């Protein structure tokens, strides 16, 4: 069998940079220049896309082109391909951390609040103590580890470093990806192109400061161990080693199970799919995963599952409902729709390339059959649950390791077997071979084998930016918004109530164990319409039940406005009407305001108002 590394390069030597480090250095220099000349103070509906300096786009194009010519040149050490991938991660995952003065994502701030609670309370809570937030205490692995890390680093809050978490979590994936791909090929062109496509197609955003980011990296790590150490050949080489690797697997699986709800289920279906291959009939990994997963679900996670199980059972088999977004999650506006389509086209293109790779590379289809099974395994999860209308994104995420490999194979020359070469030679097809070689030379002259795949790679790499950063108007909270929210929680007594349009603001869950929240856009549409018609009176009635010493606050911020507008909830005019009605009402008093929002308190009835 001939691997891609045994084939002659499909391009002229003149197309290869004399020194592969030149494009890399130029790209990073352009990126650094763009970082100094990009203004994120006023983001529009295109997010970071329209704010980025043109030098960024030029740098990304130079980086991709340099990578393509470097990775295809057999004279270049693999270290250069690794350097380009690291450059890609810097430009993809570090850009937001450099540009934005505060961490992104309301969910990241939510996780920071859970860690703060864990450090403050010194222990875990039960479901009746913290309500819906108990789910985090019943899967505490990530939060306990981060609490320990916060103490070890001596920082006041994980917010000090969580902006850099996308880069960190992406780097965590690099080693297991390399191990998986090296299991099925020794060709560095295929390996590094697959790694590149994996990172480019991973726009879903689950690399932020979250349990999912770590659990996913561990999931890929488990697959790497199983694919390399639990195949037939590995088992035959020595069973004592299998015991060691079983212990390693057990540690990884336990960490996944105590950290995240969905990842263990995805891991089970992937391991079950591998058992369909003759090479991986060892049931130890899947049985170990199932036993640990069930043990946790029936003990620590039982309070949450007992309450959620009826809804989970009803969603099984309802594929249509599991993939629809519904009210409040419909992209609205030219920018939101354009970036949403960029993400869909990016994922669709990678999956289409993967299908082409499977059909075109017959040898790889046979050799990497287990990886194809792993890529297809998450698909049945569509029928299992909607996972908060995010199942379609999670399925794409867990398909990526396998899909990226075959997508890369579609961009590279066909793999041929030694038997096929020998048969052709014995049949005396030298003339036909010469004609084929001549055609190939013509193709090389016209650059078909080089420039068409490069265009596909470049298009996907550039499309990553709108897919990943196109909603930064929603996800970014300026320092003024952070300061306003912190002013609220600094003064809110225990038992207070915070009313807001939605939960898209920083520190939305600060003091969640002592302060209640009501996000009225999560309510029934009929009640939302009532608030729009009679804002101040309806909100005052909703907030009237707070008992002393608690207070009732109304908070409206820039992040809430962006989220409501871009997701098709209430538009700016409607939210402005609500805010002005509250401001004009004698039942409310303005507590604080700045360029990022307003904070009001409901006046106490029948008593002095401070």
Coordinates of C-alpha atoms in Angstrom, one line a residue:
X1 CA 0.0 0.0 0.0
X2 CA 1.4 3.4 -0.9
X3 CA 0.8 6.3 1.4
X4 CA 0.5 9.9 0.3
X5 CA 4.0 10.5 1.5
X6 CA 5.3 8.1 -1.1
X7 CA 3.8 10.0 -4.0
X8 CA 5.6 12.7 -5.9
X9 CA 4.5 16.3 -5.0
X10 CA 1.8 17.7 -7.2
X11 CA 3.3 21.1 -7.9
X12 CA 6.5 22.6 -9.3
X13 CA 9.3 23.3 -6.9
X14 CA 9.2 27.0 -8.0
X15 CA 5.9 27.3 -6.1
X16 CA 7.4 26.5 -2.8
X17 CA 8.8 29.3 -0.6
X18 CA 12.6 29.2 -0.3
X19 CA 12.2 29.6 3.4
X20 CA 8.8 28.4 4.8
X21 CA 9.1 30.7 7.8
X22 CA 8.7 33.9 5.6
X23 CA 4.9 33.6 5.0
X24 CA 4.4 32.7 8.7
X25 CA 6.3 35.7 9.9
X26 CA 4.6 38.0 7.5
X27 CA 1.2 36.7 8.5
X28 CA 1.9 37.2 12.2
X29 CA 3.3 40.7 11.5
X30 CA 0.1 41.6 9.6
X31 CA -2.0 40.2 12.5
X32 CA -0.1 42.2 15.1
X33 CA -0.6 45.4 13.0
X34 CA -4.3 44.7 12.6
X35 CA -4.6 44.2 16.4
X36 CA -3.2 47.7 17.0
X37 CA -5.5 49.3 14.4
X38 CA -8.9 47.6 15.1
X39 CA -11.6 49.4 17.1
X40 CA -14.2 47.3 18.8
X41 CA -15.9 50.1 20.7
X42 CA -18.8 50.0 18.2
X43 CA -19.7 46.6 16.9
X44 CA -22.5 46.2 14.3
X45 CA -24.5 43.2 13.4
X46 CA -21.6 41.6 11.6
X47 CA -19.7 41.4 14.9
X48 CA -15.9 41.4 14.6
X49 CA -16.0 40.9 10.9
X50 CA -16.6 44.5 9.9
X51 CA -14.4 45.9 12.7
X52 CA -11.2 44.0 11.8
X53 CA -8.5 46.0 10.0
X54 CA -7.9 44.7 6.5
X55 CA -4.4 43.6 7.5
X56 CA -6.0 40.8 9.5
X57 CA -7.6 39.3 6.3
X58 CA -4.4 39.7 4.4
X59 CA -2.4 38.0 7.2
X60 CA -4.9 35.1 7.3
X61 CA -4.6 34.7 3.5
X62 CA -0.8 34.7 3.6
X63 CA -0.8 32.2 6.5
X64 CA -3.1 29.8 4.7
X65 CA -1.2 30.0 1.4
X66 CA 2.1 29.5 3.2
X67 CA 0.8 26.5 5.1
X68 CA -0.5 24.9 1.9
X69 CA 2.7 25.1 0.0
X70 CA 4.8 24.1 3.0
X71 CA 2.7 21.1 4.0
X72 CA 2.8 19.7 0.5
X73 CA 6.5 20.0 0.2
X74 CA 8.2 16.7 1.3
X75 CA 11.4 18.5 1.9
X76 CA 10.0 20.5 4.7
X77 CA 10.1 19.0 8.3
X78 CA 6.7 18.5 10.0
X79 CA 7.7 21.2 12.5
X80 CA 7.0 23.8 9.9
X81 CA 3.4 22.5 9.5
X82 CA 3.0 22.5 13.3
X83 CA 4.2 26.1 13.4
X84 CA 1.6 27.2 10.8
X85 CA -1.2 25.5 12.8
X86 CA -0.1 27.3 15.9
X87 CA -0.1 30.5 14.0
X88 CA -3.6 29.7 12.9
X89 CA -4.7 29.2 16.5
X90 CA -3.2 32.5 17.5
X91 CA -5.0 34.3 14.7
X92 CA -8.3 32.4 15.3
X93 CA -8.5 32.1 19.1
X94 CA -6.3 34.8 20.5
X95 CA -7.7 37.7 18.5
X96 CA -10.7 38.3 20.7
X97 CA -8.6 38.0 23.9
X98 CA -6.3 40.7 22.6
X99 CA -8.9 43.1 21.2
X100 CA -11.6 42.9 24.0
X101 CA -10.8 44.3 27.4
X102 CA -13.3 42.0 29.1
X103 CA -14.1 38.2 28.6
X104 CA -16.8 37.2 26.1
X105 CA -19.9 35.1 26.5
X106 CA -22.6 35.4 29.2
X107 CA -22.2 31.7 29.8
X108 CA -18.5 32.1 30.6
X109 CA -19.5 34.7 33.2
X110 CA -22.1 32.3 34.5
X111 CA -19.4 29.6 35.0
X112 CA -17.3 32.2 36.8
X113 CA -20.2 32.7 39.3
X114 CA -20.4 29.0 39.9
X115 CA -16.7 28.9 40.8
X116 CA -17.1 31.9 43.0
X117 CA -20.0 30.2 44.8
X118 CA -18.0 27.0 45.2
X119 CA -15.1 29.0 46.8
X120 CA -17.5 31.0 49.0
X121 CA -19.7 28.2 50.2
X122 CA -16.9 25.7 50.5
X123 CA -19.1 22.9 49.3
X124 CA -21.8 21.7 46.9
X125 CA -25.5 22.5 47.1
X126 CA -28.6 20.4 46.6
X127 CA -31.4 21.0 44.1
X128 CA -33.8 22.6 46.6
X129 CA -31.2 25.1 47.6
X130 CA -30.2 26.7 44.3
X131 CA -32.9 25.5 41.9
X132 CA -31.9 25.3 38.3
X133 CA -28.3 26.1 39.1
X134 CA -28.0 22.8 41.0
X135 CA -27.1 21.1 37.7
X136 CA -23.7 22.7 37.9
X137 CA -23.2 21.4 41.4
X138 CA -24.2 17.9 40.3
X139 CA -21.5 17.9 37.6
X140 CA -18.7 19.8 39.5
X141 CA -15.5 18.4 37.9
X142 CA -14.6 21.5 35.8
X143 CA -15.6 24.0 38.5
X144 CA -13.7 22.2 41.3
X145 CA -10.6 22.1 39.1
X146 CA -10.9 25.8 38.2
X147 CA -11.5 26.7 41.9
X148 CA -8.2 24.9 42.7
X149 CA -6.4 26.6 39.8
X150 CA -7.7 30.0 40.9
X151 CA -6.3 29.4 44.4
X152 CA -3.0 28.1 43.0
X153 CA -2.5 31.1 40.8
X154 CA -3.6 33.5 43.6
X155 CA -5.9 35.5 41.3
X156 CA -9.1 37.1 42.6
X157 CA -11.3 35.6 39.9
X158 CA -11.1 33.2 36.9
X159 CA -12.1 36.2 34.8
X160 CA -8.5 37.2 35.0
X161 CA -7.6 34.4 32.5
X162 CA -10.9 33.0 31.0
X163 CA -10.6 35.3 27.9
X164 CA -7.6 33.2 26.9
X165 CA -9.5 29.9 27.4
X166 CA -10.4 29.4 23.7
X167 CA -6.7 29.3 22.8
X168 CA -5.9 27.0 25.8
X169 CA -8.7 24.5 25.1
X170 CA -7.8 24.4 21.4
X171 CA -4.2 23.6 22.2
X172 CA -5.5 20.8 24.4
X173 CA -7.0 19.1 21.3
X174 CA -3.8 19.2 19.3
X175 CA -2.0 16.1 20.7
X176 CA -5.0 13.7 20.7
X177 CA -5.9 14.8 17.1
X178 CA -2.3 14.0 16.0
X179 CA -2.4 10.6 17.7
X180 CA -5.8 9.8 16.0
X181 CA -4.6 10.8 12.6
X182 CA -1.3 9.1 12.9
X183 CA -3.1 5.9 13.7
X184 CA -4.4 5.7 10.1
X185 CA -1.6 7.4 8.1
X186 CA 2.0 8.3 8.3
X187 CA 1.7 11.0 5.7
X188 CA 2.2 14.4 7.3
X189 CA 0.4 16.2 4.5
X190 CA -2.8 14.4 5.3
X191 CA -2.3 14.7 9.1
X192 CA -1.6 18.4 9.2
X193 CA -4.2 19.3 6.6
X194 CA -6.8 17.4 8.6
X195 CA -5.7 19.3 11.8
X196 CA -6.0 22.6 10.0
X197 CA -9.5 21.8 8.7
X198 CA -10.6 20.6 12.1
X199 CA -9.7 24.0 13.7
X200 CA -11.2 25.9 10.8
X201 CA -14.5 24.0 10.9
X202 CA -14.7 24.2 14.7
X203 CA -16.6 27.4 14.8
X204 CA -19.4 26.2 17.2
X205 CA -17.9 28.2 20.1
X206 CA -17.7 25.4 22.6
X207 CA -14.0 26.2 23.2
X208 CA -14.9 29.1 25.6
X209 CA -14.5 28.8 29.4
X210 CA -16.9 25.9 30.0
X211 CA -17.0 22.3 31.1
X212 CA -17.7 21.3 27.5
X213 CA -14.3 22.6 26.3
X214 CA -12.4 20.3 28.7
X215 CA -14.8 17.3 28.4
X216 CA -14.6 17.5 24.6
X217 CA -10.7 17.5 24.7
X218 CA -10.9 14.5 27.0
X219 CA -13.4 12.8 24.7
X220 CA -11.0 13.1 21.8
X221 CA -8.2 11.9 24.1
X222 CA -10.2 8.7 24.9
X223 CA -10.8 8.1 21.2
X224 CA -7.1 8.5 20.6
X225 CA -6.2 5.9 23.3
X226 CA -8.9 3.4 22.1
X227 CA -7.9 3.7 18.4
X228 CA -4.2 3.3 19.1
X229 CA -4.2 0.9 22.0
X230 CA -7.3 -1.2 21.9
X231 CA -7.2 -2.5 18.3
X232 CA -6.5 -6.2 17.5
X233 CA -2.8 -5.6 16.8
X234 CA -2.3 -3.6 19.9
X235 CA -4.0 -6.3 22.1
X236 CA -1.9 -9.0 20.6
X237 CA 1.4 -7.2 21.3
X238 CA 0.8 -7.5 25.1
X239 CA -2.1 -7.6 27.5
X240 CA -0.1 -6.3 30.5
X241 CA 0.0 -2.9 28.7
X242 CA -3.8 -3.1 28.2
X243 CA -4.2 -3.0 31.9
X244 CA -2.3 0.3 32.1
X245 CA -4.2 1.8 29.3
X246 CA -7.5 0.7 30.9
X247 CA -6.5 2.6 34.0
X248 CA -5.7 5.7 31.9
X249 CA -9.1 5.4 30.1
X250 CA -10.9 5.1 33.4
X251 CA -9.3 8.3 34.7
X252 CA -10.2 10.2 31.6
X253 CA -13.8 8.8 31.5
X254 CA -14.4 9.6 35.2
X255 CA -13.2 13.2 34.6
X256 CA -15.6 13.5 31.6
X257 CA -18.6 12.0 33.5
X258 CA -18.3 14.3 36.5
X259 CA -17.8 17.4 34.4
X260 CA -20.5 17.4 31.6
X261 CA -23.9 15.9 30.9
X262 CA -23.8 15.3 27.1
X263 CA -20.2 14.3 26.4
X264 CA -20.4 10.9 28.1
X265 CA -23.4 10.0 25.9
X266 CA -21.6 11.0 22.8
X267 CA -18.6 9.0 23.9
X268 CA -20.8 5.9 24.4
X269 CA -22.2 6.1 20.9
X270 CA -18.7 6.6 19.4
X271 CA -17.3 3.6 21.2
X272 CA -20.3 1.5 20.3
X273 CA -19.8 2.4 16.7
X274 CA -16.1 1.3 16.9
X275 CA -17.3 -2.1 18.0
X276 CA -18.9 -2.5 14.5
X277 CA -15.3 -2.7 13.2
X278 CA -13.5 -6.0 13.5
X279 CA -10.4 -4.2 14.5
X280 CA -12.1 -2.8 17.7
X281 CA -14.2 -5.6 19.2
X282 CA -12.7 -5.0 22.6
X283 CA -15.7 -4.1 24.8
X284 CA -13.7 -2.9 27.8
X285 CA -13.8 0.9 26.8
X286 CA -17.5 1.0 26.1
X287 CA -18.5 -1.1 29.2
X288 CA -16.2 1.1 31.4
X289 CA -17.8 4.2 30.1
X290 CA -21.4 3.0 30.5
X291 CA -20.8 1.7 34.0
X292 CA -19.2 5.0 35.2
X293 CA -21.8 7.1 33.5
X294 CA -24.7 5.2 35.0
X295 CA -23.1 5.1 38.4
X296 CA -22.9 8.9 38.4
X297 CA -26.4 9.4 37.0
X298 CA -28.0 7.2 39.6
X299 CA -26.2 8.9 42.5
X300 CA -24.8 12.5 42.4
X301 CA -26.8 13.5 39.3
X302 CA -30.1 11.8 40.3
X303 CA -31.9 15.0 41.6
X304 CA -31.5 16.8 38.3
X305 CA -32.3 13.8 36.2
X306 CA -35.4 13.0 38.2
X307 CA -36.8 16.4 37.4
X308 CA -35.6 16.5 33.8
X309 CA -36.4 12.9 32.8
X310 CA -40.1 13.5 31.7
X311 CA -39.0 16.2 29.2
X312 CA -36.1 14.1 28.0
X313 CA -38.3 11.1 27.4
X314 CA -40.8 13.2 25.4
X315 CA -38.1 14.6 23.2
X316 CA -36.8 11.1 22.1
X317 CA -37.6 10.5 18.5
X318 CA -38.8 14.0 17.9
X319 CA -36.1 14.9 15.4
X320 CA -37.9 18.0 14.0
X321 CA -38.3 19.6 17.4
X322 CA -34.8 18.7 18.4
X323 CA -33.2 20.6 15.6
X324 CA -35.5 23.6 15.4
X325 CA -34.5 26.9 17.2
X326 CA -37.9 28.4 17.9
X327 CA -38.8 31.8 19.3
X328 CA -35.9 33.9 20.5
X329 CA -33.2 32.1 18.5
X330 CA -34.0 33.3 14.9
X331 CA -31.2 35.4 13.4
X332 CA -32.6 38.8 12.5
X333 CA -31.0 41.5 10.4
X334 CA -28.6 41.4 7.5
X335 CA -25.5 40.9 9.6
X336 CA -27.0 38.1 11.8
X337 CA -28.4 36.3 8.8
X338 CA -25.1 36.6 6.8
X339 CA -22.9 35.3 9.6
X340 CA -25.4 32.5 10.3
X341 CA -25.2 31.4 6.6
X342 CA -21.4 31.7 6.7
X343 CA -21.4 29.1 9.5
X344 CA -23.8 26.8 7.8
X345 CA -21.9 27.0 4.5
X346 CA -18.6 26.3 6.3
X347 CA -19.9 23.2 8.0
X348 CA -21.7 22.1 4.9
X349 CA -18.6 22.5 2.8
X350 CA -16.4 20.5 5.2
X351 CA -19.0 17.7 5.3
X352 CA -19.3 17.7 1.5
X353 CA -15.5 17.6 1.2
X354 CA -15.5 14.7 3.7
X355 CA -18.0 12.8 1.5
X356 CA -15.8 13.5 -1.6
X357 CA -12.8 12.2 0.3
X358 CA -14.7 9.0 1.3
X359 CA -15.8 8.3 -2.3
X360 CA -12.5 9.3 -3.9
X361 CA -10.0 7.7 -1.5
X362 CA -10.9 4.0 -1.6
X363 CA -7.7 3.0 0.1
X364 CA -8.3 5.4 3.0
X365 CA -11.9 4.5 3.2
X366 CA -10.8 1.0 4.0
X367 CA -7.8 1.9 6.2
X368 CA -9.6 4.6 8.2
X369 CA -13.0 2.8 8.4
X370 CA -13.0 3.2 12.2
X371 CA -12.6 6.9 11.9
X372 CA -15.5 7.0 9.5
X373 CA -17.6 5.2 12.1
X374 CA -16.6 7.7 14.7
X375 CA -17.7 10.6 12.4
X376 CA -21.1 9.1 11.7
X377 CA -21.8 7.9 15.3
X378 CA -23.1 11.2 16.7
X379 CA -25.9 11.5 14.1
X380 CA -28.5 9.4 16.0
X381 CA -28.3 11.9 18.8
X382 CA -30.6 14.1 16.8
X383 CA -33.3 11.7 17.9
X384 CA -32.4 11.7 21.5
X385 CA -32.8 15.3 22.7
X386 CA -32.8 18.9 21.6
X387 CA -30.3 19.8 24.3
X388 CA -31.7 23.3 24.6
X389 CA -31.9 23.7 20.8
X390 CA -28.2 23.1 20.5
X391 CA -28.0 19.5 19.6
X392 CA -27.3 20.2 15.9
X393 CA -24.2 22.2 16.9
X394 CA -23.0 19.5 19.3
X395 CA -23.5 16.8 16.7
X396 CA -21.4 18.8 14.2
X397 CA -18.7 19.3 16.9
X398 CA -18.4 15.6 17.7
X399 CA -18.4 14.6 14.0
X400 CA -15.4 16.9 13.3
X401 CA -12.4 14.7 14.1
X402 CA -13.4 12.1 11.5
X403 CA -15.0 14.6 9.0
X404 CA -11.8 16.7 8.9
X405 CA -9.7 13.7 8.1
X406 CA -11.7 12.7 5.1
X407 CA -12.1 16.4 4.0
X408 CA -8.3 16.7 4.0
X409 CA -8.1 13.5 1.9
X410 CA -10.4 15.2 -0.7
X411 CA -7.8 18.0 -1.2
X412 CA -4.8 15.7 -1.6
X413 CA -3.7 13.2 -4.3
X414 CA -5.3 9.8 -4.5
X415 CA -3.8 7.1 -2.4
X416 CA -2.9 4.0 -4.4
X417 CA -1.9 0.5 -3.4
X418 CA 1.3 -1.3 -4.3
X419 CA -0.7 -4.2 -5.8
X420 CA -2.4 -1.8 -8.2
X421 CA 0.9 -0.3 -9.2
X422 CA 2.4 -3.8 -9.8
X423 CA -0.6 -5.0 -11.8
X424 CA -0.4 -2.0 -14.1
X425 CA 3.3 -2.5 -14.6
X426 CA 2.9 -6.2 -15.5
X427 CA 0.1 -5.4 -17.9
X428 CA 2.5 -3.3 -19.9
X429 CA 0.5 -0.1 -19.5
X430 CA 3.5 2.1 -19.7
X431 CA 2.1 4.1 -22.6
X432 CA -1.2 4.7 -20.7
X433 CA 0.9 5.6 -17.7
X434 CA 2.8 8.1 -19.8
X435 CA -0.4 9.6 -21.1
X436 CA -1.7 9.9 -17.6
X437 CA 1.6 11.4 -16.5
X438 CA 1.4 13.9 -19.3
X439 CA -2.1 14.9 -18.3
X440 CA -0.9 15.2 -14.8
X441 CA 1.9 17.4 -15.9
X442 CA -0.5 19.6 -17.8
X443 CA -2.7 19.8 -14.7
X444 CA 0.4 20.8 -12.7
X445 CA 1.2 23.5 -15.3
X446 CA -2.3 24.9 -15.0
X447 CA -2.1 24.5 -11.3
X448 CA -5.3 22.5 -11.0
X449 CA -3.9 20.1 -8.3
X450 CA -2.5 23.0 -6.3
X451 CA -4.7 26.1 -6.7
X452 CA -8.2 24.5 -6.6
X453 CA -7.6 22.8 -3.2
X454 CA -5.8 26.0 -2.0
X455 CA -8.9 28.1 -2.9
X456 CA -11.1 25.7 -1.0
X457 CA -8.8 25.8 2.0
X458 CA -8.5 29.6 1.9
X459 CA -12.3 30.0 1.6
X460 CA -12.9 27.8 4.6
X461 CA -10.3 29.6 6.7
X462 CA -11.6 33.0 5.9
X463 CA -15.2 31.9 6.5
X464 CA -14.3 30.8 10.0
X465 CA -14.1 34.4 11.1
X466 CA -17.8 35.4 10.5
X467 CA -18.9 31.9 11.7
X468 CA -17.0 32.2 14.9
X469 CA -17.0 36.0 15.6
X470 CA -20.1 37.2 13.7
X471 CA -22.1 37.4 16.9
X472 CA -19.6 39.4 19.0
X473 CA -22.1 42.2 19.3
X474 CA -24.1 39.8 21.5
X475 CA -21.1 38.2 23.2
X476 CA -19.0 41.2 24.1
X477 CA -19.7 43.2 27.2
X478 CA -17.8 46.5 27.5
X479 CA -16.2 47.5 30.8
X480 CA -19.0 50.0 31.4
X481 CA -21.6 47.2 31.3
X482 CA -19.5 45.0 33.7
X483 CA -19.1 48.0 36.1
X484 CA -22.9 48.6 36.0
X485 CA -23.8 45.0 36.8
X486 CA -21.2 44.8 39.5
X487 CA -22.7 48.0 41.1
X488 CA -26.0 46.2 41.2
X489 CA -24.8 43.1 43.0
X490 CA -22.6 45.1 45.3
X491 CA -25.7 46.8 46.7
X492 CA -28.4 44.2 46.3
X493 CA -29.4 42.7 49.7
X494 CA -30.1 39.0 50.1
X495 CA -33.5 38.0 48.9
X496 CA -33.5 40.7 46.1
X497 CA -34.9 40.2 42.7
X498 CA -33.3 41.3 39.4
X499 CA -35.6 41.7 36.4
X500 CA -34.0 42.0 32.9
X501 CA -35.0 41.4 29.4
X502 CA -32.8 38.3 29.1
X503 CA -29.7 36.9 30.7
X504 CA -27.2 38.2 28.2
X505 CA -25.1 40.4 30.4
X506 CA -21.9 39.9 32.5
X507 CA -22.2 38.5 36.0
X508 CA -25.8 37.7 35.4
X509 CA -25.6 34.9 37.9
X510 CA -23.5 36.7 40.6
X511 CA -24.8 35.8 44.0
X512 CA -27.3 33.4 42.4
X513 CA -27.6 31.6 45.7
X514 CA -29.0 34.7 47.5
X515 CA -30.5 36.8 44.6
X516 CA -33.4 35.8 42.4
X517 CA -33.7 36.6 38.7
X518 CA -36.6 37.0 36.2
X519 CA -35.8 37.4 32.5
X520 CA -39.1 38.4 31.0
X521 CA -38.3 37.4 27.4
X522 CA -38.1 33.8 28.7
X523 CA -41.8 34.1 29.7
X524 CA -44.8 33.2 27.6
X525 CA -45.2 35.4 24.5
X526 CA -48.6 36.6 25.8
X527 CA -47.0 38.1 28.9
X528 CA -44.1 39.6 26.9
X529 CA -46.8 41.3 24.7
X530 CA -48.4 42.6 27.9
X531 CA -45.1 44.1 29.0
X532 CA -44.7 45.8 25.7
X533 CA -48.2 47.3 25.9
X534 CA -48.0 48.5 29.5
X535 CA -44.3 48.3 30.5
X536 CA -43.9 50.1 33.8
X537 CA -47.2 48.9 35.3
X538 CA -46.7 45.2 34.3
X539 CA -43.1 45.1 35.5
X540 CA -44.0 46.8 38.8
X541 CA -46.7 44.2 39.4
X542 CA -44.2 41.4 38.6
X543 CA -41.7 42.8 41.0
X544 CA -44.0 43.7 43.9
X545 CA -43.7 40.5 45.8
X546 CA -40.1 41.0 47.1
X547 CA -40.0 41.0 50.9
X548 CA -37.7 43.1 53.0
X549 CA -34.7 43.5 53.2
X550 CA -34.7 42.4 49.6
X551 CA -35.1 45.0 46.8
X552 CA -36.5 44.6 43.2
X553 CA -34.2 46.0 40.5
X554 CA -34.8 46.5 36.8
X555 CA -31.7 46.2 34.6
X556 CA -31.4 46.9 30.9
X557 CA -28.0 46.7 29.2
X558 CA -26.3 46.9 25.9
X559 CA -25.8 43.1 25.8
X560 CA -29.6 42.5 26.4
X561 CA -30.5 44.9 23.6
X562 CA -28.1 43.2 21.1
X563 CA -29.3 39.7 22.0
X564 CA -33.0 40.6 21.7
X565 CA -32.6 42.4 18.4
X566 CA -30.3 39.9 16.7
X567 CA -32.3 36.8 17.8
X568 CA -35.7 38.1 16.8
X569 CA -37.2 38.8 20.2
X570 CA -38.0 42.5 20.7
X571 CA -36.5 45.3 18.5
X572 CA -34.7 48.4 19.7
X573 CA -37.8 50.6 19.5
X574 CA -39.8 48.2 21.7
X575 CA -37.0 47.9 24.3
X576 CA -36.6 51.7 24.3
X577 CA -40.3 52.1 24.9
X578 CA -40.0 49.8 27.9
X579 CA -37.0 51.6 29.3
X580 CA -38.6 55.1 28.9
X581 CA -41.8 53.9 30.5
X582 CA -39.9 52.7 33.5
X583 CA -37.9 55.9 33.7
X584 CA -41.1 58.0 33.6
X585 CA -43.0 55.9 36.2
X586 CA -43.1 57.2 39.8
X587 CA -42.9 53.6 41.0
X588 CA -39.3 53.3 39.9
X589 CA -36.1 55.2 40.8
X590 CA -32.9 55.4 38.7
X591 CA -30.0 54.0 40.7
X592 CA -27.2 54.1 38.1
X593 CA -26.6 54.5 34.3
X594 CA -23.8 54.8 31.9
X595 CA -23.2 54.3 28.2
X596 CA -23.8 50.6 28.5
X597 CA -27.1 50.5 30.4
X598 CA -29.6 51.6 33.1
X599 CA -30.4 50.3 36.6
X600 CA -33.7 51.1 38.3
X601 CA -35.1 50.0 41.7
X602 CA -38.8 49.5 42.5
X603 CA -39.7 52.0 45.3
X604 CA -41.0 50.5 48.5
X605 CA -44.7 51.1 49.1
X606 CA -45.9 52.6 52.4
X607 CA -42.4 53.6 53.6
X608 CA -39.5 55.9 53.1
X609 CA -37.4 55.4 50.0
X610 CA -33.7 55.7 50.3

